[in-house]
CSV table of C-alpha atoms in Angstrom, one decimal:
chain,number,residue,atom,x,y,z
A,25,UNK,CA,-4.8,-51.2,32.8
A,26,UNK,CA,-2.6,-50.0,35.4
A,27,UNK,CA,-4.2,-47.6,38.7
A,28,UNK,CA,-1.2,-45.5,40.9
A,29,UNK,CA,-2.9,-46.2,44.6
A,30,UNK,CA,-1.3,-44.7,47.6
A,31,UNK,CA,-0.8,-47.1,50.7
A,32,UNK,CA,-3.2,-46.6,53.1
A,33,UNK,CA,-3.2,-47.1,57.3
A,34,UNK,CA,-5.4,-49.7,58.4
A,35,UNK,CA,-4.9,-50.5,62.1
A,36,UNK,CA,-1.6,-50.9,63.0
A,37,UNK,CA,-0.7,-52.4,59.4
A,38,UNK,CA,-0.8,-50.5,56.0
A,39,UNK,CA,-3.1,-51.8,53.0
A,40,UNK,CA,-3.7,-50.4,49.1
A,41,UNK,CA,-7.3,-50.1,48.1
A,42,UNK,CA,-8.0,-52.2,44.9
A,43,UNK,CA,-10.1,-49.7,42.5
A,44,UNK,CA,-13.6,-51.3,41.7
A,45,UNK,CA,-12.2,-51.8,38.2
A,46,UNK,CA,-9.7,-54.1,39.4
A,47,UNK,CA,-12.1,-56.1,41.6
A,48,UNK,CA,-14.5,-56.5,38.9
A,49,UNK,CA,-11.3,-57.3,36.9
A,50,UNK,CA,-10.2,-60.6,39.5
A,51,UNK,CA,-13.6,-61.5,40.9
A,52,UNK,CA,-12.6,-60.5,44.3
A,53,UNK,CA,-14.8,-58.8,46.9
A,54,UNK,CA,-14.7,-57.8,50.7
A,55,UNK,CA,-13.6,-60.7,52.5
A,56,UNK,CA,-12.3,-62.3,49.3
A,57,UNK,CA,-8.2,-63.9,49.9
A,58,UNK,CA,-5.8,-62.9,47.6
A,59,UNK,CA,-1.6,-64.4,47.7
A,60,UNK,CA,0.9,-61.5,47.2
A,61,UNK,CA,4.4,-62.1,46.6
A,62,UNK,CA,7.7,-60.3,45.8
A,63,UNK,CA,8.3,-60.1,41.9
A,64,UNK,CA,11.5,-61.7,40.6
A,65,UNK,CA,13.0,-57.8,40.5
A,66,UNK,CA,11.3,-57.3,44.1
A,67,UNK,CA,10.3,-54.2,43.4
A,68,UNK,CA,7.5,-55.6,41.9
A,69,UNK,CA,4.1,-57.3,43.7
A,70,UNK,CA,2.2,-60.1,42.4
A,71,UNK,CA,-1.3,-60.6,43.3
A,72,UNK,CA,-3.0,-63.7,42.6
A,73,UNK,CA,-6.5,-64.5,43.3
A,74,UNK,CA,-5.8,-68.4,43.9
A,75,UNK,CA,-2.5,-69.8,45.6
A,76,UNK,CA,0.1,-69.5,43.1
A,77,UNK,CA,1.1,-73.3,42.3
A,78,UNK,CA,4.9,-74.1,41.0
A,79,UNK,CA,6.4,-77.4,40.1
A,80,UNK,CA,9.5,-75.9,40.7
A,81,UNK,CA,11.0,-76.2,44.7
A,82,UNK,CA,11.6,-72.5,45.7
A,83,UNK,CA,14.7,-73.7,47.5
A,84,UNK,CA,16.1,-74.2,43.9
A,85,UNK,CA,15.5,-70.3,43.1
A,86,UNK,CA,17.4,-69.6,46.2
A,87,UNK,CA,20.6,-71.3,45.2
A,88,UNK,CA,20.2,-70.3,41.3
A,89,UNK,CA,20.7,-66.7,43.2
A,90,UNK,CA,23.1,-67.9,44.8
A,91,UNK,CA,25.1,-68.9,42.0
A,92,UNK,CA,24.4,-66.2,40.2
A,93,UNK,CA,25.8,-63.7,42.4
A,94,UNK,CA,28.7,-66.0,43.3
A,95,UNK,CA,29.8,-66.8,39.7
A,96,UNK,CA,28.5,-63.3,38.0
A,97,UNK,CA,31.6,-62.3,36.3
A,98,UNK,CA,32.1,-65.4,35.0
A,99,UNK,CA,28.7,-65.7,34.0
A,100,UNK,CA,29.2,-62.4,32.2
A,101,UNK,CA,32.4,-63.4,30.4
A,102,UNK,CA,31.2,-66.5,29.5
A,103,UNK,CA,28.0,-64.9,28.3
A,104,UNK,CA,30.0,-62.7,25.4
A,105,UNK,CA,31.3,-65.7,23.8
């Protein structure tokens, strides 16, 4: 199921209205809270009706990155062997 919403002003901030489909969908209402986050391509957003839990320190994603970019041709080359 996927709805193309344009963003819409709300005060001096923006918002996207969630289609009642959607709501229905999560269980979420006027009033309700809802966590958004960056996906891991940030071009995606993540909505989650309860606080997203990890067991993973997100200071570790950071420097996996990190090494990533720093090391990426090597990381490529050592990926074709």
């Amino acid at each position: 199921m996927v709805f193309k919403q344009k963003l819409t002003k709300i005060g001096n901030s923006i918002g996207v209205i969630f289609p009642k489909e959607i709501r229905d969908l999560l269980g979420i209402d006027l009033g309700s809270e809802v966590y958004i986050q960056p996906g891991l391509d940030e071009k995606t957003l993540i909505v989650n009706v309860k606080e997203p839990t990890s067991k993973v320190d997100p200071q570790f994603f950071e420097l996996v990155k990190k090494v990533t970019q720093q090391y990426s041709n090597a990381l490529r080359e050592l990926s074709k062997k």
